[in-house]
């Protein structure tokens, strides 16, 4: 089982908390790391956020998120690239080394073209990421988000894109919710040796209550979390394990209660 | 573009219609084939249904459905196999050559074990299917149904299972809604040469309104239907193309209106 030294609280899991409240929560509950979201950082301002994070002593496992590369016009694609360059700077200012990429929605109906735009987008931002010491973590999303969130839908796809770049620059974020069903899951994780930049946990309840807000707390679904975690360990990833849950029922609970349950389930299930 | 001689009306698309109404609808609209569902057949009784189908002159492209193989106990798995044997007999009585397999939900949390149960289940029913002249069509479902409907989630998986059996016995049903996102879609279809037993069309709207009832009429989503249909043609499939749509808004419309739209969109989009 993973121990709490590897636990990272992805702040979306208590969506009602501000950045300050989330950091205080980590300190109060002895959680060593946090995954940050750009909108929560903006709500406080980047400089203030960076100071607050540093003062808290809580490590930043990643910043969510860059990506969103495909668009039907060249101008719009260029805007997205510029936004990614800013995200890289923000990640550096916040003291993390990983920017998570949610690669983006289908442009029009051209799935192959959209996938090429993702490769082009990563190529466009990779030099700046290198310069700032930021690694780009391609997170394949579940295929149910292929049209509106990420045309990158499998570990194989993410691995093949990452392989075009140096392992120091571009890797893959493994989120169990998105990939648990993959018939090639364990072979793919094995092939990601040296390329895993993050590992996200949650669970897949049956029935799934919704498309975006469907995932739940570890232990309340069908994902073989411990088995996947062991495979990720064997692939050489020893970094933080983020708990990232979008779920209205969990969002409606008191943050401290969620953090307590999260810690317990992390120890029991991951 | 496909012509109307290849159109098959999967009767779930007008879910309110009885078998008799569905057959009358096909005759009225000049639709040469129908995909039947076992519950609609049962509502009339198998003998009566078989007679009615024969008298209608409408061809039966497939019967939905067998499958549901994984279960946590041996007794329950045996029950499922017996149900599949009955489905094979029903398919033969109804005059179709294809039984569609929706392979079944996760048993417990054991994804690999459940997948093995599917292979074992198909092996158990294949001799009887052969004897009755029925081909078993493995339909991989979208990965969002991996836990509760089908642990078989990709064309590759379906192809590899089918390859354990003779092409005369076991093949694959390609449904665009389930596989459009697959990064290996066109290579997989190419490799299915001689193994495609059915082709189902509908569309993927953005955003997707729900998990089970999300799909919509061709032309109202983002799937490259004509491109996929061409690939399926090139893989040697020249049989009926079923329109299969689970969608409450469509179910709430008058059946004749749905059939008119279906024919028009089939010609425009498929």
Short mmCIF file of C-alpha atoms in Angstrom, two decimals:
data_model
loop_
_atom_site.label_atom_id
_atom_site.label_comp_id
_atom_site.label_asym_id
_atom_site.label_seq_id
_atom_site.Cartn_x
_atom_site.Cartn_y
_atom_site.Cartn_z
CA UNK A 1 0.00 0.00 0.00
CA UNK A 2 1.06 3.57 -0.63
CA UNK A 3 1.80 5.64 2.46
CA UNK A 4 0.66 9.17 3.17
CA UNK A 5 3.99 10.64 2.18
CA UNK A 6 2.92 10.11 -1.43
CA UNK A 7 -0.55 11.62 -1.01
CA UNK A 8 -1.35 14.79 -2.92
CA UNK A 9 -4.66 16.59 -2.59
CA UNK A 10 -5.82 17.83 -5.96
CA UNK A 11 -7.70 20.93 -4.92
CA UNK A 12 -10.66 20.28 -7.25
CA UNK A 13 -11.66 17.53 -4.80
CA UNK A 14 -12.87 20.25 -2.41
CA UNK A 15 -14.00 22.66 -5.07
CA UNK A 16 -15.53 25.16 -2.66
CA UNK A 17 -12.19 25.95 -1.02
CA UNK A 18 -10.03 28.87 -2.03
CA UNK A 19 -6.32 28.28 -2.53
CA UNK A 20 -5.65 29.51 1.00
CA UNK A 21 -8.24 27.17 2.49
CA UNK A 22 -6.88 24.25 0.48
CA UNK A 23 -3.31 24.89 1.65
CA UNK A 24 -4.48 25.29 5.26
CA UNK A 25 -6.37 22.01 4.89
CA UNK A 26 -3.22 20.22 3.74
CA UNK A 27 -1.24 21.61 6.67
CA UNK A 28 -4.00 20.75 9.17
CA UNK A 29 -4.27 17.18 7.88
CA UNK A 30 -0.57 16.56 7.35
CA UNK A 31 -0.92 16.16 3.59
CA UNK A 32 2.47 16.83 2.04
CA UNK A 33 1.46 17.93 -1.46
CA UNK A 34 -1.25 19.66 -3.47
CA UNK A 35 -2.32 19.72 -7.12
CA UNK A 36 -3.29 23.26 -8.09
CA UNK A 37 -5.79 24.61 -10.60
CA UNK A 38 -5.14 27.77 -12.52
CA UNK A 39 -8.55 29.35 -11.82
CA UNK A 40 -8.00 29.04 -8.07
CA UNK A 41 -4.55 30.56 -8.44
CA UNK A 42 -5.95 33.44 -10.49
CA UNK A 43 -8.60 34.13 -7.85
CA UNK A 44 -5.76 35.13 -5.53
CA UNK A 45 -3.29 36.43 -8.10
CA UNK A 46 -0.16 34.56 -9.15
CA UNK A 47 2.39 36.42 -7.01
CA UNK A 48 0.34 36.12 -3.86
CA UNK A 49 -0.45 32.50 -4.58
CA UNK A 50 3.22 31.64 -5.13
CA UNK A 51 4.16 33.29 -1.83
CA UNK A 52 1.38 31.56 0.06
CA UNK A 53 2.29 28.16 -1.37
CA UNK A 54 5.94 28.64 -0.45
CA UNK A 55 5.10 29.76 3.06
CA UNK A 56 2.80 26.78 3.61
CA UNK A 57 5.56 24.23 3.12
CA UNK A 58 3.16 22.15 1.00
CA UNK A 59 4.75 20.80 -2.20
CA UNK A 60 2.98 21.37 -5.52
CA UNK A 61 2.69 18.08 -7.38
CA UNK A 62 1.30 19.63 -10.56
CA UNK A 63 -0.56 22.52 -12.08
CA UNK A 64 -3.83 21.82 -13.91
CA UNK A 65 -3.86 22.56 -16.75
CA UNK A 66 -2.48 23.36 -20.16
CA UNK A 67 -3.57 21.82 -23.42
CA UNK A 68 -6.74 22.59 -25.41
CA UNK A 69 -4.68 22.76 -28.59
CA UNK A 70 -7.12 21.92 -31.42
CA UNK A 71 -9.12 24.75 -32.96
CA UNK A 72 -10.49 25.37 -36.41
CA UNK A 73 -8.53 28.56 -37.12
CA UNK A 74 -4.80 29.27 -37.03
CA UNK A 75 -5.40 32.39 -34.91
CA UNK A 76 -7.27 30.44 -32.29
CA UNK A 77 -4.59 27.74 -32.19
CA UNK A 78 -1.96 30.44 -31.70
CA UNK A 79 -3.97 31.93 -28.80
CA UNK A 80 -4.10 28.50 -27.18
CA UNK A 81 -0.33 28.13 -27.54
CA UNK A 82 0.19 31.51 -25.89
CA UNK A 83 -2.06 30.45 -23.05
CA UNK A 84 0.06 27.34 -22.61
CA UNK A 85 3.23 29.43 -22.50
CA UNK A 86 1.66 31.44 -19.68
CA UNK A 87 0.68 28.21 -17.90
CA UNK A 88 4.32 27.09 -18.05
CA UNK A 89 5.41 30.36 -16.45
CA UNK A 90 2.74 29.98 -13.78
CA UNK A 91 3.84 26.42 -13.03
CA UNK A 92 7.42 27.62 -12.60
CA UNK A 93 6.33 30.48 -10.34
CA UNK A 94 4.30 28.10 -8.17
CA UNK A 95 7.28 25.80 -7.69
CA UNK A 96 5.99 22.68 -9.44
CA UNK A 97 7.79 20.81 -12.19
CA UNK A 98 4.70 19.36 -13.91
CA UNK A 99 2.08 21.02 -16.09
CA UNK A 100 -0.82 18.66 -16.78
CA UNK A 101 -2.06 18.77 -20.37
CA UNK A 102 -5.72 18.09 -21.11
CA UNK A 103 -5.11 18.10 -24.82
CA UNK A 104 -8.35 19.51 -26.08
CA UNK A 105 -11.63 18.99 -27.89
CA UNK A 106 -12.31 17.91 -31.42
CA UNK A 107 -12.01 20.77 -33.92
CA UNK A 108 -15.01 20.42 -36.22
CA UNK A 109 -15.42 16.75 -37.11
CA UNK A 110 -11.77 16.15 -37.99
CA UNK A 111 -10.48 13.71 -35.38
CA UNK A 112 -7.15 12.95 -37.04
CA UNK A 113 -6.52 16.59 -37.79
CA UNK A 114 -7.30 17.53 -34.19
CA UNK A 115 -4.86 14.92 -32.98
CA UNK A 116 -2.15 16.41 -35.21
CA UNK A 117 -2.89 19.83 -33.74
CA UNK A 118 -2.12 18.40 -30.30
CA UNK A 119 1.28 17.19 -31.46
CA UNK A 120 1.97 20.56 -33.11
CA UNK A 121 0.88 22.41 -29.99
CA UNK A 122 3.14 20.42 -27.71
CA UNK A 123 6.03 20.92 -30.12
CA UNK A 124 5.38 24.66 -30.04
CA UNK A 125 5.52 24.95 -26.25
CA UNK A 126 8.13 22.32 -25.41
CA UNK A 127 11.20 24.55 -25.81
CA UNK A 128 9.78 27.10 -23.38
CA UNK A 129 8.83 24.37 -20.91
CA UNK A 130 12.39 23.01 -21.07
CA UNK A 131 13.81 26.45 -20.46
CA UNK A 132 11.62 26.96 -17.41
CA UNK A 133 12.25 23.47 -16.01
CA UNK A 134 8.65 22.37 -16.51
CA UNK A 135 7.71 18.92 -17.73
CA UNK A 136 4.58 18.52 -19.83
CA UNK A 137 2.33 15.67 -18.67
CA UNK A 138 -0.06 14.42 -21.35
CA UNK A 139 -3.14 13.08 -19.56
CA UNK A 140 -5.21 10.83 -21.78
CA UNK A 141 -8.88 11.25 -20.86
CA UNK A 142 -11.59 8.64 -20.98
CA UNK A 143 -12.94 8.16 -24.53
CA UNK A 144 -16.32 9.54 -23.40
CA UNK A 145 -14.60 12.97 -23.46
CA UNK A 146 -13.13 12.53 -26.95
CA UNK A 147 -15.40 15.11 -28.57
CA UNK A 148 -15.43 17.87 -25.99
CA UNK A 149 -12.32 17.63 -23.80
CA UNK A 150 -9.52 15.48 -25.11
CA UNK A 151 -8.95 13.84 -28.44
CA UNK A 152 -6.14 11.97 -26.68
CA UNK A 153 -7.98 9.00 -25.22
CA UNK A 154 -5.49 6.22 -24.50
CA UNK A 155 -2.16 5.61 -22.82
CA UNK A 156 -0.79 4.28 -26.10
CA UNK A 157 -1.65 7.50 -27.88
CA UNK A 158 -0.13 9.60 -25.08
CA UNK A 159 2.98 7.41 -25.00
CA UNK A 160 3.47 7.70 -28.73
CA UNK A 161 3.17 11.48 -28.64
CA UNK A 162 5.51 11.74 -25.64
CA UNK A 163 8.07 9.56 -27.45
CA UNK A 164 8.55 12.30 -30.03
CA UNK A 165 10.17 14.41 -27.30
CA UNK A 166 12.90 13.94 -24.69
CA UNK A 167 11.80 12.17 -21.48
CA UNK A 168 13.00 15.24 -19.58
CA UNK A 169 10.40 17.37 -21.38
CA UNK A 170 7.25 15.39 -22.09
CA UNK A 171 5.65 12.47 -20.30
CA UNK A 172 2.30 10.98 -19.38
CA UNK A 173 -0.09 11.42 -16.47
CA UNK A 174 -1.93 8.20 -15.59
CA UNK A 175 -5.41 8.78 -14.15
CA UNK A 176 -7.15 5.55 -13.17
CA UNK A 177 -10.64 6.88 -13.96
CA UNK A 178 -9.65 7.50 -17.55
CA UNK A 179 -7.72 4.31 -18.28
CA UNK A 180 -8.89 1.49 -15.98
CA UNK A 181 -10.92 -0.14 -18.78
CA UNK A 182 -8.00 -0.27 -21.25
CA UNK A 183 -7.47 -3.90 -22.36
CA UNK A 184 -3.74 -3.08 -22.72
CA UNK A 185 -3.48 -1.21 -19.42
CA UNK A 186 -0.67 -3.13 -17.75
CA UNK A 187 1.43 -3.55 -20.88
CA UNK A 188 1.05 0.17 -21.54
CA UNK A 189 2.06 1.17 -18.01
CA UNK A 190 5.12 -1.07 -18.30
CA UNK A 191 6.08 0.66 -21.53
CA UNK A 192 5.82 4.06 -19.82
CA UNK A 193 9.01 3.38 -17.82
CA UNK A 194 10.66 6.75 -17.22
CA UNK A 195 7.77 8.68 -18.74
CA UNK A 196 5.18 8.81 -15.97
CA UNK A 197 4.88 12.33 -14.59
CA UNK A 198 1.85 11.89 -12.39
CA UNK A 199 -0.61 9.35 -11.05
CA UNK A 200 -4.21 10.31 -10.23
CA UNK A 201 -6.65 8.20 -8.26
CA UNK A 202 -10.43 8.19 -7.71
CA UNK A 203 -12.97 5.46 -8.45
CA UNK A 204 -15.59 4.40 -11.00
CA UNK A 205 -18.99 3.83 -9.33
CA UNK A 206 -21.61 1.52 -10.88
CA UNK A 207 -23.82 2.85 -12.30
CA UNK A 208 -21.87 5.95 -13.24
CA UNK A 209 -24.05 8.88 -12.16
CA UNK A 210 -22.90 11.29 -14.86
CA UNK A 211 -20.38 12.02 -17.53
CA UNK A 212 -18.30 14.84 -16.07
CA UNK A 213 -19.18 14.45 -12.40
CA UNK A 214 -19.28 10.67 -12.33
CA UNK A 215 -16.15 9.71 -10.48
CA UNK A 216 -16.11 9.03 -6.76
CA UNK A 217 -13.95 8.39 -3.71
CA UNK A 218 -11.54 5.47 -3.78
CA UNK A 219 -13.15 2.31 -2.49
CA UNK A 220 -16.62 3.16 -3.80
CA UNK A 221 -16.17 1.77 -7.28
CA UNK A 222 -14.74 -1.05 -9.31
CA UNK A 223 -11.22 0.09 -10.15
CA UNK A 224 -8.40 -2.20 -9.02
CA UNK A 225 -6.51 0.73 -7.50
CA UNK A 226 -3.84 -1.19 -5.64
CA UNK A 227 -3.00 -3.28 -8.69
CA UNK A 228 -2.71 -0.25 -10.96
CA UNK A 229 -0.64 1.60 -8.33
CA UNK A 230 1.76 -1.34 -8.10
CA UNK A 231 2.13 -1.38 -11.89
CA UNK A 232 2.85 2.36 -11.90
CA UNK A 233 5.42 1.83 -9.12
CA UNK A 234 7.12 -0.89 -11.15
CA UNK A 235 7.28 1.49 -14.11
CA UNK A 236 9.52 3.63 -11.92
CA UNK A 237 7.13 6.33 -10.79
CA UNK A 238 7.78 7.19 -7.15
CA UNK A 239 6.24 10.65 -7.08
CA UNK A 240 3.08 12.04 -5.54
CA UNK A 241 -0.28 10.34 -6.04
CA UNK A 242 -3.02 12.92 -6.56
CA UNK A 243 -6.58 12.35 -5.46
CA UNK A 244 -8.66 14.19 -8.03
CA UNK A 245 -12.46 13.89 -7.76
CA UNK A 246 -15.20 15.80 -9.56
CA UNK A 247 -18.35 14.81 -7.72
CA UNK A 248 -21.15 17.10 -6.57
CA UNK A 249 -21.95 15.02 -3.47
CA UNK A 250 -18.33 15.21 -2.34
CA UNK A 251 -18.23 18.91 -3.19
CA UNK A 252 -21.27 19.42 -0.96
CA UNK A 253 -19.50 17.91 2.06
CA UNK A 254 -17.34 19.82 4.52
CA UNK A 255 -13.76 19.98 3.27
CA UNK A 256 -12.23 18.59 6.46
CA UNK A 257 -14.51 15.59 6.33
CA UNK A 258 -13.50 14.93 2.70
CA UNK A 259 -9.81 15.15 3.59
CA UNK A 260 -10.21 12.70 6.48
CA UNK A 261 -12.02 10.21 4.28
CA UNK A 262 -9.52 10.73 1.47
CA UNK A 263 -6.60 9.93 3.77
CA UNK A 264 -8.29 6.81 5.13
CA UNK A 265 -9.28 5.51 1.71
CA UNK A 266 -5.85 6.30 0.33
CA UNK A 267 -4.33 4.03 2.96
CA UNK A 268 -6.97 1.33 2.56
CA UNK A 269 -7.34 1.24 -1.22
CA UNK A 270 -4.30 2.72 -2.98
CA UNK B 1 -22.89 6.97 -50.19
CA UNK B 2 -24.83 3.91 -49.10
CA UNK B 3 -28.17 3.36 -50.80
CA UNK B 4 -31.44 2.40 -49.16
CA UNK B 5 -31.08 -1.24 -50.16
CA UNK B 6 -28.55 -1.53 -47.32
CA UNK B 7 -30.70 0.21 -44.71
CA UNK B 8 -31.91 -1.79 -41.72
CA UNK B 9 -34.17 -0.35 -39.07
CA UNK B 10 -33.09 -1.55 -35.63
CA UNK B 11 -36.42 -1.60 -33.87
CA UNK B 12 -35.09 0.01 -30.66
CA UNK B 13 -34.96 3.27 -32.64
CA UNK B 14 -38.76 3.47 -32.34
CA UNK B 15 -38.97 1.86 -28.95
CA UNK B 16 -42.72 2.42 -28.53
CA UNK B 17 -43.58 0.21 -31.50
CA UNK B 18 -44.51 -3.42 -31.15
CA UNK B 19 -42.94 -5.93 -33.49
CA UNK B 20 -46.00 -5.77 -35.72
CA UNK B 21 -45.89 -1.97 -35.88
CA UNK B 22 -42.17 -2.03 -36.61
CA UNK B 23 -42.59 -4.49 -39.48
CA UNK B 24 -45.53 -2.50 -40.87
CA UNK B 25 -43.35 0.60 -40.63
CA UNK B 26 -40.62 -1.07 -42.68
CA UNK B 27 -43.09 -2.15 -45.33
CA UNK B 28 -44.75 1.29 -45.45
CA UNK B 29 -41.41 3.06 -45.83
CA UNK B 30 -39.76 0.57 -48.16
CA UNK B 31 -37.08 -0.39 -45.66
CA UNK B 32 -35.79 -3.81 -46.65
CA UNK B 33 -34.46 -5.07 -43.30
CA UNK B 34 -35.00 -4.90 -39.55
CA UNK B 35 -32.87 -5.57 -36.47
CA UNK B 36 -34.99 -7.33 -33.84
CA UNK B 37 -34.87 -7.28 -30.04
CA UNK B 38 -35.72 -10.33 -28.01
CA UNK B 39 -38.08 -8.53 -25.62
CA UNK B 40 -40.21 -7.29 -28.51
CA UNK B 41 -40.26 -10.79 -29.97
CA UNK B 42 -41.29 -12.25 -26.60
CA UNK B 43 -44.12 -9.73 -26.28
CA UNK B 44 -45.73 -11.47 -29.27
CA UNK B 45 -44.40 -14.97 -28.75
CA UNK B 46 -41.63 -16.51 -30.84
CA UNK B 47 -43.81 -18.60 -33.21
CA UNK B 48 -46.15 -15.77 -34.00
CA UNK B 49 -43.27 -13.37 -34.40
CA UNK B 50 -41.46 -15.72 -36.79
CA UNK B 51 -44.60 -16.09 -38.91
CA UNK B 52 -45.23 -12.36 -38.96
CA UNK B 53 -41.67 -11.59 -39.97
CA UNK B 54 -41.79 -14.12 -42.78
CA UNK B 55 -45.12 -12.82 -44.05
CA UNK B 56 -43.84 -9.24 -44.01
CA UNK B 57 -41.06 -9.92 -46.50
CA UNK B 58 -38.73 -7.81 -44.38
CA UNK B 59 -35.29 -9.38 -43.90
CA UNK B 60 -33.91 -9.72 -40.36
CA UNK B 61 -30.39 -8.31 -40.24
CA UNK B 62 -29.72 -9.44 -36.66
CA UNK B 63 -31.20 -10.37 -33.34
CA UNK B 64 -30.22 -8.34 -30.25
CA UNK B 65 -28.92 -9.88 -28.16
CA UNK B 66 -26.92 -12.61 -26.55
CA UNK B 67 -23.91 -12.18 -24.32
CA UNK B 68 -23.87 -11.12 -20.64
CA UNK B 69 -21.41 -13.91 -19.92
CA UNK B 70 -19.50 -12.77 -16.79
CA UNK B 71 -20.97 -13.58 -13.39
CA UNK B 72 -19.42 -14.28 -10.02
CA UNK B 73 -20.80 -17.82 -9.64
CA UNK B 74 -20.53 -20.86 -11.87
CA UNK B 75 -24.30 -21.43 -11.62
CA UNK B 76 -25.07 -17.96 -12.85
CA UNK B 77 -22.59 -18.26 -15.71
CA UNK B 78 -24.25 -21.52 -16.73
CA UNK B 79 -27.67 -19.81 -16.70
CA UNK B 80 -26.34 -17.13 -18.98
CA UNK B 81 -24.98 -19.75 -21.37
CA UNK B 82 -28.36 -21.45 -21.47
CA UNK B 83 -29.98 -18.14 -22.24
CA UNK B 84 -27.56 -17.68 -25.12
CA UNK B 85 -28.42 -21.11 -26.47
CA UNK B 86 -32.07 -20.07 -26.47
CA UNK B 87 -31.15 -16.82 -28.22
CA UNK B 88 -29.43 -18.83 -30.95
CA UNK B 89 -32.58 -20.89 -31.46
CA UNK B 90 -34.67 -17.74 -31.54
CA UNK B 91 -32.37 -16.17 -34.13
CA UNK B 92 -32.70 -19.28 -36.30
CA UNK B 93 -36.49 -19.27 -35.94
CA UNK B 94 -36.66 -15.61 -36.91
CA UNK B 95 -34.68 -16.21 -40.07
CA UNK B 96 -31.59 -14.13 -39.32
CA UNK B 97 -28.01 -15.40 -39.44
CA UNK B 98 -26.55 -13.01 -36.86
CA UNK B 99 -26.89 -12.94 -33.10
CA UNK B 100 -25.38 -9.76 -31.64
CA UNK B 101 -23.39 -10.32 -28.46
CA UNK B 102 -23.24 -7.58 -25.84
CA UNK B 103 -20.67 -9.45 -23.86
CA UNK B 104 -21.57 -8.45 -20.33
CA UNK B 105 -20.75 -6.49 -17.21
CA UNK B 106 -17.80 -6.72 -14.90
CA UNK B 107 -18.13 -9.57 -12.39
CA UNK B 108 -17.05 -8.11 -9.06
CA UNK B 109 -13.92 -6.03 -9.61
CA UNK B 110 -12.07 -8.61 -11.70
CA UNK B 111 -11.76 -7.11 -15.16
CA UNK B 112 -9.35 -9.68 -16.59
CA UNK B 113 -11.33 -12.56 -15.12
CA UNK B 114 -14.55 -11.16 -16.57
CA UNK B 115 -12.93 -10.92 -19.97
CA UNK B 116 -11.92 -14.57 -19.74
CA UNK B 117 -15.51 -15.48 -18.90
CA UNK B 118 -16.59 -13.88 -22.17
CA UNK B 119 -14.17 -16.05 -24.13
CA UNK B 120 -15.33 -19.13 -22.23
CA UNK B 121 -18.97 -18.25 -22.79
CA UNK B 122 -18.54 -17.83 -26.53
CA UNK B 123 -16.65 -21.12 -26.70
CA UNK B 124 -19.53 -22.80 -24.87
CA UNK B 125 -22.21 -21.60 -27.31
CA UNK B 126 -20.27 -21.61 -30.58
CA UNK B 127 -20.92 -25.27 -31.49
CA UNK B 128 -24.67 -24.80 -31.12
CA UNK B 129 -24.56 -21.59 -33.15
CA UNK B 130 -22.66 -23.39 -35.91
CA UNK B 131 -25.20 -26.18 -35.93
CA UNK B 132 -28.08 -23.74 -36.24
CA UNK B 133 -26.36 -21.62 -38.89
CA UNK B 134 -26.09 -18.59 -36.64
CA UNK B 135 -23.02 -16.38 -36.56
CA UNK B 136 -22.06 -14.71 -33.29
CA UNK B 137 -21.29 -11.01 -33.66
CA UNK B 138 -19.17 -9.58 -30.84
CA UNK B 139 -20.10 -5.93 -30.47
CA UNK B 140 -17.49 -3.99 -28.53
CA UNK B 141 -19.24 -1.24 -26.57
CA UNK B 142 -17.89 2.17 -25.69
CA UNK B 143 -15.52 2.05 -22.70
CA UNK B 144 -18.02 4.08 -20.65
CA UNK B 145 -20.04 0.84 -20.43
CA UNK B 146 -17.08 -1.30 -19.32
CA UNK B 147 -18.39 -1.79 -15.79
CA UNK B 148 -22.07 -2.39 -16.35
CA UNK B 149 -22.64 -3.64 -19.91
CA UNK B 150 -19.60 -4.89 -21.76
CA UNK B 151 -16.07 -5.63 -20.62
CA UNK B 152 -15.27 -5.86 -24.33
CA UNK B 153 -14.52 -2.25 -25.19
CA UNK B 154 -12.46 -2.14 -28.38
CA UNK B 155 -12.37 -3.53 -31.89
CA UNK B 156 -8.94 -4.99 -31.19
CA UNK B 157 -10.27 -6.95 -28.23
CA UNK B 158 -13.27 -8.18 -30.24
CA UNK B 159 -11.07 -9.09 -33.19
CA UNK B 160 -8.68 -11.06 -30.98
CA UNK B 161 -11.53 -13.01 -29.41
CA UNK B 162 -13.16 -13.69 -32.77
CA UNK B 163 -9.81 -14.92 -34.14
CA UNK B 164 -9.98 -17.88 -31.74
CA UNK B 165 -12.92 -19.20 -33.76
CA UNK B 166 -13.66 -19.87 -37.42
CA UNK B 167 -14.76 -16.83 -39.46
CA UNK B 168 -17.94 -18.74 -40.29
CA UNK B 169 -18.88 -18.81 -36.59
CA UNK B 170 -17.71 -15.68 -34.81
CA UNK B 171 -17.17 -12.14 -36.02
CA UNK B 172 -17.47 -8.53 -34.99
CA UNK B 173 -20.25 -5.95 -35.12
CA UNK B 174 -18.95 -2.42 -35.71
CA UNK B 175 -21.11 0.29 -34.12
CA UNK B 176 -19.84 3.79 -34.84
CA UNK B 177 -21.07 5.21 -31.53
CA UNK B 178 -18.91 2.75 -29.61
CA UNK B 179 -15.71 2.96 -31.63
CA UNK B 180 -15.48 6.30 -33.43
CA UNK B 181 -12.92 7.63 -30.93
CA UNK B 182 -10.52 4.68 -31.31
CA UNK B 183 -7.07 5.97 -32.34
CA UNK B 184 -6.57 2.70 -34.24
CA UNK B 185 -10.05 2.69 -35.82
CA UNK B 186 -9.13 2.46 -39.48
CA UNK B 187 -6.29 -0.03 -39.02
CA UNK B 188 -8.62 -2.18 -36.92
CA UNK B 189 -11.42 -2.11 -39.48
CA UNK B 190 -8.91 -3.10 -42.16
CA UNK B 191 -7.81 -6.05 -40.06
CA UNK B 192 -11.42 -7.17 -39.70
CA UNK B 193 -11.51 -8.29 -43.34
CA UNK B 194 -13.95 -11.20 -43.53
CA UNK B 195 -15.00 -10.86 -39.89
CA UNK B 196 -17.52 -8.01 -39.93
CA UNK B 197 -21.03 -9.31 -39.26
CA UNK B 198 -22.83 -6.05 -38.83
CA UNK B 199 -22.47 -2.29 -39.06
CA UNK B 200 -24.51 0.04 -36.84
CA UNK B 201 -24.86 3.78 -37.30
CA UNK B 202 -26.08 6.68 -35.18
CA UNK B 203 -24.20 9.82 -34.08
CA UNK B 204 -22.36 11.34 -31.10
CA UNK B 205 -23.84 14.74 -30.16
CA UNK B 206 -21.75 17.36 -28.33
CA UNK B 207 -22.25 17.62 -25.45
CA UNK B 208 -23.41 14.06 -24.92
CA UNK B 209 -26.74 14.33 -23.05
CA UNK B 210 -26.40 11.08 -21.13
CA UNK B 211 -24.60 7.81 -20.81
CA UNK B 212 -27.11 5.26 -22.04
CA UNK B 213 -29.45 7.54 -23.98
CA UNK B 214 -26.80 9.81 -25.39
CA UNK B 215 -26.65 8.86 -29.03
CA UNK B 216 -28.59 10.66 -31.72
CA UNK B 217 -29.65 10.63 -35.37
CA UNK B 218 -26.97 10.58 -38.04
CA UNK B 219 -25.91 14.09 -39.00
CA UNK B 220 -26.47 15.57 -35.56
CA UNK B 221 -23.06 14.71 -34.12
CA UNK B 222 -19.39 14.56 -34.85
CA UNK B 223 -18.84 11.05 -36.19
CA UNK B 224 -17.31 10.79 -39.67
CA UNK B 225 -19.97 8.33 -40.76
CA UNK B 226 -19.22 8.24 -44.47
CA UNK B 227 -15.52 7.71 -43.85
CA UNK B 228 -16.14 4.85 -41.43
CA UNK B 229 -18.72 3.28 -43.76
CA UNK B 230 -16.22 3.39 -46.62
CA UNK B 231 -13.60 1.68 -44.45
CA UNK B 232 -16.11 -1.02 -43.49
CA UNK B 233 -16.97 -1.48 -47.18
CA UNK B 234 -13.30 -1.86 -48.05
CA UNK B 235 -13.02 -4.52 -45.32
CA UNK B 236 -15.47 -6.54 -47.39
CA UNK B 237 -18.71 -5.96 -45.50
CA UNK B 238 -21.56 -5.53 -47.96
CA UNK B 239 -24.45 -6.43 -45.64
CA UNK B 240 -27.19 -4.37 -44.03
CA UNK B 241 -26.41 -1.18 -42.12
CA UNK B 242 -28.54 -0.92 -39.00
CA UNK B 243 -29.68 2.38 -37.57
CA UNK B 244 -29.75 1.83 -33.81
CA UNK B 245 -30.58 4.82 -31.62
CA UNK B 246 -31.39 4.99 -27.92
CA UNK B 247 -32.60 8.53 -27.40
CA UNK B 248 -35.63 9.65 -25.44
CA UNK B 249 -36.36 12.63 -27.70
CA UNK B 250 -36.43 10.36 -30.73
CA UNK B 251 -38.51 7.79 -28.83
CA UNK B 252 -41.02 10.55 -28.05
CA UNK B 253 -41.52 11.32 -31.75
CA UNK B 254 -44.03 9.61 -34.03
CA UNK B 255 -42.51 6.47 -35.52
CA UNK B 256 -43.27 7.39 -39.12
CA UNK B 257 -41.56 10.73 -38.68
CA UNK B 258 -38.47 8.99 -37.27
CA UNK B 259 -38.36 6.57 -40.19
CA UNK B 260 -38.63 9.39 -42.73
CA UNK B 261 -35.79 11.28 -41.07
CA UNK B 262 -33.75 8.09 -40.72
CA UNK B 263 -34.03 7.37 -44.45
CA UNK B 264 -33.09 10.92 -45.39
CA UNK B 265 -30.12 11.05 -43.04
CA UNK B 266 -28.98 7.61 -44.12
CA UNK B 267 -28.74 8.86 -47.68
CA UNK B 268 -27.15 12.19 -46.71
CA UNK B 269 -24.67 11.04 -44.09
CA UNK B 270 -23.90 7.34 -44.39
#
